[in-house]
Coordinates of C-alpha atoms in Angstrom, one line a residue:
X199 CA -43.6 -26.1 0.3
X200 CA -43.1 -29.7 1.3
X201 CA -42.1 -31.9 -1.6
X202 CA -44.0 -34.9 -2.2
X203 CA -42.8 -38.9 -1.9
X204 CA -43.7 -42.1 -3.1
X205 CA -44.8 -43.5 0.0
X206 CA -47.3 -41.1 0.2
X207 CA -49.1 -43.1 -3.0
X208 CA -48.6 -46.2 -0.7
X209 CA -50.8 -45.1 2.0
X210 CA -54.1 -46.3 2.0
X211 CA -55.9 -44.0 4.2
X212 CA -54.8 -40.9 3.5
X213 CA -56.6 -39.3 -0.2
X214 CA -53.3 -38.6 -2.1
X215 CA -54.4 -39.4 -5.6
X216 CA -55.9 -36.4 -5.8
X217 CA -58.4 -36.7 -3.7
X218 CA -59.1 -41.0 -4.2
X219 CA -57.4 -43.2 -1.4
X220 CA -55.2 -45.8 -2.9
X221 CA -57.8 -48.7 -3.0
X222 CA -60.4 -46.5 -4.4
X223 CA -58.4 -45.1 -7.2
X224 CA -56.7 -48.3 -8.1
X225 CA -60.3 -50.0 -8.6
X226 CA -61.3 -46.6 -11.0
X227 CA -57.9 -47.9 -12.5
X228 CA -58.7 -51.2 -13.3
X229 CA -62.6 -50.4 -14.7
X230 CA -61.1 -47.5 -16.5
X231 CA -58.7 -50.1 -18.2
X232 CA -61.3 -52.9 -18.6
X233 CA -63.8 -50.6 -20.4
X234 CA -60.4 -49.2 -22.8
X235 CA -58.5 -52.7 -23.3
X236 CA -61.3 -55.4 -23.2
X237 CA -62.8 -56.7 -26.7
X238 CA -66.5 -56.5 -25.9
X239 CA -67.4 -56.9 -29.5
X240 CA -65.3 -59.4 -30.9
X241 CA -63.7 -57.5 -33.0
X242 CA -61.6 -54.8 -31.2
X243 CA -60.7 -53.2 -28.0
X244 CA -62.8 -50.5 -26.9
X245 CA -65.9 -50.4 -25.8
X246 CA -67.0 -47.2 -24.7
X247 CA -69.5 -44.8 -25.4
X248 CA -68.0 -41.4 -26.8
X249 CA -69.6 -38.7 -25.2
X250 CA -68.1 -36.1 -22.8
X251 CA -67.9 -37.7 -19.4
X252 CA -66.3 -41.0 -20.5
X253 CA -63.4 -39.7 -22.3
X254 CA -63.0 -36.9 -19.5
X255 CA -63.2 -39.6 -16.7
X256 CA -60.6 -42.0 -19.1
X257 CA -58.0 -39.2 -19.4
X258 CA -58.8 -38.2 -15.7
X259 CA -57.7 -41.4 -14.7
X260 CA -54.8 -42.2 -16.5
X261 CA -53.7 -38.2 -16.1
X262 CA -53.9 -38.8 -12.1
X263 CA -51.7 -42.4 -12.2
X264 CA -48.8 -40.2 -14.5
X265 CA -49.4 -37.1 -13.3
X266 CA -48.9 -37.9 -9.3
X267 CA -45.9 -39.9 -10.1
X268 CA -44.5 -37.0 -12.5
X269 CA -45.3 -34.8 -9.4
X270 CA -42.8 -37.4 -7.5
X271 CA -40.0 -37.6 -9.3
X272 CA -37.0 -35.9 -7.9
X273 CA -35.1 -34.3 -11.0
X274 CA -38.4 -34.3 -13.1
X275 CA -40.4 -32.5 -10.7
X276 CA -37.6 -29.6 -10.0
X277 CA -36.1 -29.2 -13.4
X278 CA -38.6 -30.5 -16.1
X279 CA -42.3 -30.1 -15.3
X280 CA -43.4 -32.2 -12.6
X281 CA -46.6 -34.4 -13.4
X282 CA -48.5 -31.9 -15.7
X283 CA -45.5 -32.8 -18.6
X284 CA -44.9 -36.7 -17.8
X285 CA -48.7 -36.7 -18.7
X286 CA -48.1 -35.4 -21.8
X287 CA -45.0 -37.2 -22.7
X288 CA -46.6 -40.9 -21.5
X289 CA -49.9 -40.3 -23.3
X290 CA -47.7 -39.2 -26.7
X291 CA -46.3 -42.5 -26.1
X292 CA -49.2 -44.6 -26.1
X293 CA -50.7 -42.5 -28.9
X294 CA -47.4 -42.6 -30.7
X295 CA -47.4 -46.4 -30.3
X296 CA -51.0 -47.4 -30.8
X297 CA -51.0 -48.8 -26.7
X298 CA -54.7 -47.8 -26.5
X299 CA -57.3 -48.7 -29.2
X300 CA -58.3 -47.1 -32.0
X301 CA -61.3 -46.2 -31.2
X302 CA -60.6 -44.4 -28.3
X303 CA -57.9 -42.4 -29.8
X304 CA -60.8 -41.2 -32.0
X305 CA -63.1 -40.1 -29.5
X306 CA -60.0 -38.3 -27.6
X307 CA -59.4 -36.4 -30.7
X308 CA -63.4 -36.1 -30.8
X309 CA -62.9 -34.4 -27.2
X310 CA -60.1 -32.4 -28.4
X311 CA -61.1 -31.6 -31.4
X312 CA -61.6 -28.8 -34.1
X313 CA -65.6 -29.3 -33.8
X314 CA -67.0 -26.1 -32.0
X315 CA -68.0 -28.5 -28.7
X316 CA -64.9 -29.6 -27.3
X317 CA -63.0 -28.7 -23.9
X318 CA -60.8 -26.5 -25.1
X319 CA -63.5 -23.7 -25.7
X320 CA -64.3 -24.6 -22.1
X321 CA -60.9 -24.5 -20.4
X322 CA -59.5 -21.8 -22.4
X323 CA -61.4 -19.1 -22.1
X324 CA -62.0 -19.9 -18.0
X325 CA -58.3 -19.6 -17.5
X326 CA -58.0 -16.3 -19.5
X327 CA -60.8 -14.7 -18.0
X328 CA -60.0 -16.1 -13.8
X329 CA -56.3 -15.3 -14.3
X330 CA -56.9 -11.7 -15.9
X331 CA -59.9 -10.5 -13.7
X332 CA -58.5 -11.3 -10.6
X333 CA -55.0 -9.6 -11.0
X334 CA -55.4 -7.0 -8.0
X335 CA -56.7 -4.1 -10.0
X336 CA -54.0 -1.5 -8.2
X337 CA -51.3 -3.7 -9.2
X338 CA -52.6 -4.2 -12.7
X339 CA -52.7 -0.2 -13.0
X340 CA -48.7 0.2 -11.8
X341 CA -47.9 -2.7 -13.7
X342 CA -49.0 -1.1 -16.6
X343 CA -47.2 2.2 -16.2
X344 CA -43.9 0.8 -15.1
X345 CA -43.6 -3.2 -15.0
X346 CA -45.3 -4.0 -18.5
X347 CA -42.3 -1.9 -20.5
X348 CA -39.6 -4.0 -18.5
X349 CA -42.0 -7.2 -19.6
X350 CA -42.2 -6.1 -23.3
X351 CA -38.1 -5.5 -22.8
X352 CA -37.4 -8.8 -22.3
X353 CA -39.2 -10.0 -25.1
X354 CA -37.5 -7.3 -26.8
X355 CA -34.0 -9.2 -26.2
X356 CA -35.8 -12.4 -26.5
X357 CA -36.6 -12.2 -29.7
X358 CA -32.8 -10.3 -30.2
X359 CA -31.4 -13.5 -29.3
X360 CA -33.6 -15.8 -30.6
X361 CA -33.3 -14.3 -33.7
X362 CA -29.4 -14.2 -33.8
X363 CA -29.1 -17.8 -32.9
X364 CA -31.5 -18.5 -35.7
X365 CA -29.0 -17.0 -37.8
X366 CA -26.4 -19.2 -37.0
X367 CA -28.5 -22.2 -38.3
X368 CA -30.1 -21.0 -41.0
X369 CA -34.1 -20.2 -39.9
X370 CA -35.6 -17.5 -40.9
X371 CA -36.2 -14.6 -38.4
X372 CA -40.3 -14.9 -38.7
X373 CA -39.8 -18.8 -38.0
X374 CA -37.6 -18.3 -34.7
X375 CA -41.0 -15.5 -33.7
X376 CA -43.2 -17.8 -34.5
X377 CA -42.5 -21.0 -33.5
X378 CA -39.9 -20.0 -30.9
X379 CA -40.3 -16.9 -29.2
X380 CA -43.8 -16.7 -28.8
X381 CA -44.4 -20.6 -26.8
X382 CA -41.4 -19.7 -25.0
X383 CA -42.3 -16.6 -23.9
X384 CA -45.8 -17.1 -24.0
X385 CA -47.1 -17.4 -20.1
X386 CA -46.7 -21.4 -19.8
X387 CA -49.2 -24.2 -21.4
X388 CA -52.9 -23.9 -20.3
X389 CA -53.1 -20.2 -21.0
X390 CA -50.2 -19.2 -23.5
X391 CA -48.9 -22.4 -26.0
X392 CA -52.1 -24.1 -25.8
X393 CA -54.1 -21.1 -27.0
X394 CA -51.5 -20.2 -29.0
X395 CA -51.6 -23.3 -31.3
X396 CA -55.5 -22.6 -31.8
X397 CA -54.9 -19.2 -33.1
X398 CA -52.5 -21.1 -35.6
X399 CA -54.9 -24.0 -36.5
X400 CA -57.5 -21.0 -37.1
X401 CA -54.9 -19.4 -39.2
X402 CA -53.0 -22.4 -41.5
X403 CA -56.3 -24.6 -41.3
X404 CA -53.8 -27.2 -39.8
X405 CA -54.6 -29.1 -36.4
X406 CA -53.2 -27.1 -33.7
X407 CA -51.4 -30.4 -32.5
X408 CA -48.8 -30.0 -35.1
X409 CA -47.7 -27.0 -34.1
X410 CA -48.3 -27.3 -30.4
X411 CA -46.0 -30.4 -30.2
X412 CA -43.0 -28.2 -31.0
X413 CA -43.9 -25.7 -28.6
X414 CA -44.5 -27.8 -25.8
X415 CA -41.3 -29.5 -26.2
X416 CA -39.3 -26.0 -26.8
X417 CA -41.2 -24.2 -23.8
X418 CA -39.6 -27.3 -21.6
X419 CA -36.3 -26.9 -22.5
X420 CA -36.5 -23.2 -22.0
X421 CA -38.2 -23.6 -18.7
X422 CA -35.3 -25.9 -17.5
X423 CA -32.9 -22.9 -18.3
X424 CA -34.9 -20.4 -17.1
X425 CA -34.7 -22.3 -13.5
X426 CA -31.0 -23.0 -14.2
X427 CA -30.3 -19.2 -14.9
X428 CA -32.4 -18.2 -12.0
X429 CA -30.0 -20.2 -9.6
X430 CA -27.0 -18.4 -11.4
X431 CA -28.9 -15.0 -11.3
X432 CA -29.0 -16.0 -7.1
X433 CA -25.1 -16.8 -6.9
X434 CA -24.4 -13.5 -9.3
X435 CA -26.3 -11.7 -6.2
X436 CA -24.1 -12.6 -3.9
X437 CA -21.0 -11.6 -5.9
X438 CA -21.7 -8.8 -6.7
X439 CA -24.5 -6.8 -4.0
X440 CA -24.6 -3.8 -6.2
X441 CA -26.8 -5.7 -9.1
X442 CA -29.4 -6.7 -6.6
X443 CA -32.2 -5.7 -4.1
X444 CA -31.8 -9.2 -1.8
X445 CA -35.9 -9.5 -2.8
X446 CA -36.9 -6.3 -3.8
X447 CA -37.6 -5.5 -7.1
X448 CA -38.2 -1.3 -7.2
X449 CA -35.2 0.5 -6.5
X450 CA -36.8 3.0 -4.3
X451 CA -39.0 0.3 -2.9
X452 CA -41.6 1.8 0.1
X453 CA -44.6 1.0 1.2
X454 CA -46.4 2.6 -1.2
X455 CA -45.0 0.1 -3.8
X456 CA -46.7 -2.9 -5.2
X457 CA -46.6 -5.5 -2.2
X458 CA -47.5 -9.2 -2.1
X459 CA -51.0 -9.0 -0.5
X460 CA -54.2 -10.3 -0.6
X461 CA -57.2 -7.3 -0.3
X462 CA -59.3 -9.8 1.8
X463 CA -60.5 -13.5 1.8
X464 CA -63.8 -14.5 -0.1
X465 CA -65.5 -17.3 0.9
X466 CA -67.4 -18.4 -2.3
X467 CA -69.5 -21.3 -3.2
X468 CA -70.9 -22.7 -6.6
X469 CA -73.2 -19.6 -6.7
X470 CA -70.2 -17.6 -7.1
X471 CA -68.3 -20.4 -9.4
X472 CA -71.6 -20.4 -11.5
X473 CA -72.0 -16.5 -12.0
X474 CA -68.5 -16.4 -12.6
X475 CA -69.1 -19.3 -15.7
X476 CA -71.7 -17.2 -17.2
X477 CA -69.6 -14.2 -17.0
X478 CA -66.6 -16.0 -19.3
X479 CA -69.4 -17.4 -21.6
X480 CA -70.9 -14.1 -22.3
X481 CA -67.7 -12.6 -22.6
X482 CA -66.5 -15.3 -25.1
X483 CA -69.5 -15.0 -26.9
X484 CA -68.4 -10.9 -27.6
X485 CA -65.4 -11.6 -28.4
X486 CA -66.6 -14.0 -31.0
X487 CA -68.2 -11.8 -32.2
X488 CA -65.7 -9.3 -32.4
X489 CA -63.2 -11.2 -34.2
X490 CA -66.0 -11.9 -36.7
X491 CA -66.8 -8.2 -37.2
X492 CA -62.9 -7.6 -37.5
X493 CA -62.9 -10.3 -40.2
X494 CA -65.5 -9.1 -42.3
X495 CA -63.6 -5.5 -42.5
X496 CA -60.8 -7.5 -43.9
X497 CA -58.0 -5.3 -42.6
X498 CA -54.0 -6.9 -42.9
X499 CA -54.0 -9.3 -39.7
X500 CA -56.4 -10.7 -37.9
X501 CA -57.7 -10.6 -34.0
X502 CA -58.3 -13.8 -32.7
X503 CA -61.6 -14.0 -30.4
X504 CA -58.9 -15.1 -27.9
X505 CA -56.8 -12.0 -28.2
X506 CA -60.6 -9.8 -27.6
X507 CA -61.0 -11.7 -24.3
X508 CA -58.0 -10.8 -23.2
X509 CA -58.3 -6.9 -24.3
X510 CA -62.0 -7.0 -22.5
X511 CA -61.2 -8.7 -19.3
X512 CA -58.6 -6.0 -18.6
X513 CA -60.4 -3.7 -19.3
X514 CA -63.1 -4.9 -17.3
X515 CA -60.6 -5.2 -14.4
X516 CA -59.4 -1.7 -14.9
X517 CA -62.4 -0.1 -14.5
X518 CA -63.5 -2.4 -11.3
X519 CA -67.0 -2.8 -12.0
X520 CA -66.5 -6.7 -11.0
X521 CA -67.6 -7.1 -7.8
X522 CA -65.1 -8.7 -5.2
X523 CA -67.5 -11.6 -4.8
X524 CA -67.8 -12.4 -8.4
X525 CA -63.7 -11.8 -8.7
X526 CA -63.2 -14.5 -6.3
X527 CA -66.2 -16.6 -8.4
X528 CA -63.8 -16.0 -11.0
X529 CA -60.3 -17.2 -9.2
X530 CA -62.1 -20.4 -8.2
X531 CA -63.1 -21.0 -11.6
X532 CA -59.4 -20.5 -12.5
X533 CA -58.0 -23.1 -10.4
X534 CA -60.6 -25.9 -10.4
X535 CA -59.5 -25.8 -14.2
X536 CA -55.8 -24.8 -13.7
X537 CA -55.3 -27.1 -11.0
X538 CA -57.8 -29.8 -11.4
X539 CA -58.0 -30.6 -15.2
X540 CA -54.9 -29.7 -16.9
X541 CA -54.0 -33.4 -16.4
X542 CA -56.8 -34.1 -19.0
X543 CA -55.8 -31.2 -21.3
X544 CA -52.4 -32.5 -21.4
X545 CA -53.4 -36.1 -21.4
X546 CA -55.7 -35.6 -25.0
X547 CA -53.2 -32.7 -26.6
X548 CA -50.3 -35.8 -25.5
X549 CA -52.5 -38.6 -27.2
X550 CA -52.6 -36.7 -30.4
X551 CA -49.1 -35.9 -30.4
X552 CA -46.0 -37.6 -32.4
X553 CA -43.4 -38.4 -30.2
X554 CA -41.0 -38.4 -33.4
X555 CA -41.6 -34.6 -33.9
X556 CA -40.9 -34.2 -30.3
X557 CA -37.6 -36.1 -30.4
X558 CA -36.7 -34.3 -33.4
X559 CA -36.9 -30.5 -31.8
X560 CA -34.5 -31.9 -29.2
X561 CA -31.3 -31.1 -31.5
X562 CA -28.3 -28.7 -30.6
X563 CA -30.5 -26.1 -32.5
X564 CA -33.0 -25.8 -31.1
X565 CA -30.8 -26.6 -27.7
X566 CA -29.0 -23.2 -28.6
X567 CA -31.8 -21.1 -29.8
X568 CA -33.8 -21.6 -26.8
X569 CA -30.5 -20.8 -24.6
X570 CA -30.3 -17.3 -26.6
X571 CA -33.9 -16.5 -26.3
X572 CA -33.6 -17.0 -22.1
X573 CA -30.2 -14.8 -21.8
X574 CA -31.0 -12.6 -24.7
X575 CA -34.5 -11.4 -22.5
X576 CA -32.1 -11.5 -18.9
X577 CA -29.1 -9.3 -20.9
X578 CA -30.8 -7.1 -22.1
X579 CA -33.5 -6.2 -18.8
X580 CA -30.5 -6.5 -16.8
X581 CA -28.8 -3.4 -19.3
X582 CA -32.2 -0.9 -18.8
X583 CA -33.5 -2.2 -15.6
X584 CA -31.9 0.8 -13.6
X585 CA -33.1 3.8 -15.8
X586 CA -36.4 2.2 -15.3
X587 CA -36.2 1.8 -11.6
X588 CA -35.9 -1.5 -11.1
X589 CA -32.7 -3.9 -9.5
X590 CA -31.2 -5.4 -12.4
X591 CA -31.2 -9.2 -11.6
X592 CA -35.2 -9.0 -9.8
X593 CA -36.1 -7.7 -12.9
X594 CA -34.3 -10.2 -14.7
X595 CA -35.4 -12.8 -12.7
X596 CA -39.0 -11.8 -12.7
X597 CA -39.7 -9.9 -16.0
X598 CA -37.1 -12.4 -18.4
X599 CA -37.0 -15.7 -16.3
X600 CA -41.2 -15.4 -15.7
X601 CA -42.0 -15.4 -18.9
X602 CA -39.7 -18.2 -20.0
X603 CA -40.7 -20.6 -18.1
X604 CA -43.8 -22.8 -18.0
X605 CA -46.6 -20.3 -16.6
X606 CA -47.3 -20.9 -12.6
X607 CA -44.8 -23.6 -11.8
X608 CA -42.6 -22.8 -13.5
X609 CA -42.7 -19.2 -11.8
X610 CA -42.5 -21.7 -8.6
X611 CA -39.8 -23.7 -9.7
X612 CA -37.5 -20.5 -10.8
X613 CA -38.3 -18.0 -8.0
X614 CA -37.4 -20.9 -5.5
X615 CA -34.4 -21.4 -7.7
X616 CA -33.4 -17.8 -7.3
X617 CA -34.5 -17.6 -3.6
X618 CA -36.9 -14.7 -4.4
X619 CA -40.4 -16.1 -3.3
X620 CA -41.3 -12.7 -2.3
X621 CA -41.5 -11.7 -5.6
X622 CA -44.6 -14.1 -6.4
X623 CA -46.9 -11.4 -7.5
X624 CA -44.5 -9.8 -10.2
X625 CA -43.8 -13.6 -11.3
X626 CA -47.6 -14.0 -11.7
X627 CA -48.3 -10.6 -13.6
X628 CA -45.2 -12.0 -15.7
X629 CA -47.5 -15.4 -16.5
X630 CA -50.8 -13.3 -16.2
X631 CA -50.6 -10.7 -18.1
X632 CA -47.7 -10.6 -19.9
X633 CA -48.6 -14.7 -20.8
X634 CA -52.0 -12.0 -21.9
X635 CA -49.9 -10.0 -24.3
X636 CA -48.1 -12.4 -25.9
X637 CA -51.4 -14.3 -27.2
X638 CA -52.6 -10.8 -28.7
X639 CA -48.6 -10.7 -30.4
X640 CA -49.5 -14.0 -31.8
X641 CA -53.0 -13.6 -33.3
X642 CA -51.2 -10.9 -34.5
X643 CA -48.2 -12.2 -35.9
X644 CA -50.1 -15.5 -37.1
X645 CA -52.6 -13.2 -39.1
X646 CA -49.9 -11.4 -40.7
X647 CA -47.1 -14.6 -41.6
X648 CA -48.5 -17.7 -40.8

């Protein structure tokens, strides 16, 4: 994958801000910033109406001016996050620092909000249901039987370490689960820490900002070890052949294994994109209502309406009554919101976030805590990886680092780190479904202690 420059924003023919030429976007710039700075009423800055499509195209805007320079930055890009995290960090800035109005920080809260209409119960549930659903349905069924124990392993050792380390500093072991082990090893942002702080907010009554600050800024540190340890898992490789398969994760790896192919190309259209919308609504609207009906039995923890979409859309995967066409629907819906909105997401979860409390997770700590949660899930796959058939450092590398690390990019970043690309579809059932059963862990664990 060719990296991306700067000069690239500097053409002005070519559409490289996402889409806009350079003259195009900078003039949505400048509007954008007119309508947000200028003092139309006399009073204060902000004139805007506050419905949907303003404040998506305002954080649009400013999420494509951080997030394509974020994307450019050498170190940043590789190690920390790329643009998806710089749009977080610069919008916690301005939000932080009152550098937009008032008013508009209200209507971004509005948009990201706790009322039942906000984007959240849009983007959520799309990601769950496109990333579950189209998970080939043979390799969901062998990851099941064989990869899913080496997945729930490492979290096994993550939460070993994690909880050791805690020790050490004096946090309690349900703290370092909690607010530790689950972002970090929760299948990135969009679909795992995001989700996550929902399930909390539904839990404490708090606003899921407060606790999705901490996670975001512990998930990055692990992520930059998890690509860090994925360059040393490479090197131990070399050193010593015995502990890996050069690429190949199953010992006795055949043809008949799981391989890294694609059944056949859809070509879908909004039809396709539509039917599969309707699908994730209906199925969101079950799973409400399953978490409602759980309630009201008033059992000892609680199942999130997240956690229920995630148990019915493998299911509905496992017994393949999806047809291919809608599957596909389904994986375009995924990535027009994975790809094409999480700027925004990050951009209003950034402008409602305290860049204090982020600066006060980065201490030696948490620093050490996250470095034992990382090794503790590599050590101790690495230990069982061969009585479950697997080369010890792909395994690591695939079921530890893949979960530690910030979702698909992060599995990017680590497997390039590693020099295992091939192992892309392990990495993804790593963010997919493990990232899956980690948020039914937490509506577990947040029903029970939080």
């Amino acid at each position: 994958m060719a990296k991306k420059n700067f000069s690239e924003l500097l053409n002005c023919k070519e559409a490289k801000w996402s889409g806009f030429t350079l003259p195009i976007f900078a003039t949505l710039l400048v509007l954008v910033c007119i309508i947000v700075y200028t003092p139309f009423d006399g009073k204060e800055p902000g004139f805007l109406r506050e419905n949907f499509l303003v404040i998506f195209t305002i954080l649009g805007v400013f999420g494509i001016l951080f997030g394509e320079i974020g994307d450019r930055i050498p170190i940043w890009n590789d190690y920390i996050g790329g643009g998806t995290v710089l749009v977080f960090f610069i919008s916690a800035l301005m939000g932080t620092y009152k550098l937009v109005p008032a008013p508009v920080l209200k209507a971004i809260n509005t948009f990201y909000g706790k009322q039942p209409v906000n984007f959240l119960e849009l983007f959520i549930p799309a990601l769950i249901v496109g990333s579950v659903l189209t998970v080939n349905r043979k390799t969901l069924l062998q990851a099941i039987s064989g990869y899913i124990p080496l997945i729930i392993t490492g979290v096994i050792g993550a939460t070993i370490g994690g909880v050791l380390a805690g020790f050490i500093f004096g946090k309690s072991p349900i703290d370092i689960v909690m607010n530790y082990v689950l972002p970090i090893m929760g299948g990135g942002t969009g679909a795992g820490a995001i989700p996550m702080s929902e399930m909390w907010a539904q839990k404490t009554g708090g606003d899921p900002k407060d606790w999705f600050a901490f996670a975001i800024s512990i998930l990055t540190i692990a992520n930059v070890i998890a690509i860090l340890t994925g360059a040393l898992l490479k090197e131990l490789g070399k050193k010593k052949p015995s502990l890996s398969g050069n690429g190949k994760l199953i010992l006795d790896d055949n043809k008949k294994a799981v391989q890294d192919k694609e059944v056949e190309k859809i070509e879908v259209g909004q039809k396709e994109f539509a039917a599969a919308l309707m699908l994730t609504g209906v199925l969101f609207m079950f799973s409400h209502l399953s978490s409602v009906i759980w309630s009201s039995l008033k059992l000892n923890f609680e199942m999130h309406r997240l956690a229920f979409l995630v148990i019915y859309t493998i299911i509905l995967n496992m017994l393949d009554i999806i047809p291919p066409a809608l599957k596909a629907g389904a994986k375009n819906m995924q990535t027009f919101f994975s790809k094409h909105t999480i700027w925004i997401l990050m951009g209003a979860v950034g402008f409602g976030t305290n860049v204090q409390e982020i600066i006060n997770a980065l201490s030696p700590a948490n620093l050490v805590i996250a470095v034992a949660i990382v090794l503790g899930a590599v050590i101790l796959i690495m230990l069982v990886s061969r009585t479950m058939r697997f080369y010890p450092i792909e395994a690591a590398i695939t079921a530890g680092l893949c979960m530690a690390n910030r979702g698909g990019s992060g599995d990017i970043a680590v497997l390039g780190a590693a020099d295992r690309m091939e192992l892309i579809s392990f990495a993804q059932i790593s963010s997919r479904v493990g990232g899956a059963m980690m948020l039914i862990l937490g509506s577990i664990i947040f029903g029970l202690f939080a």
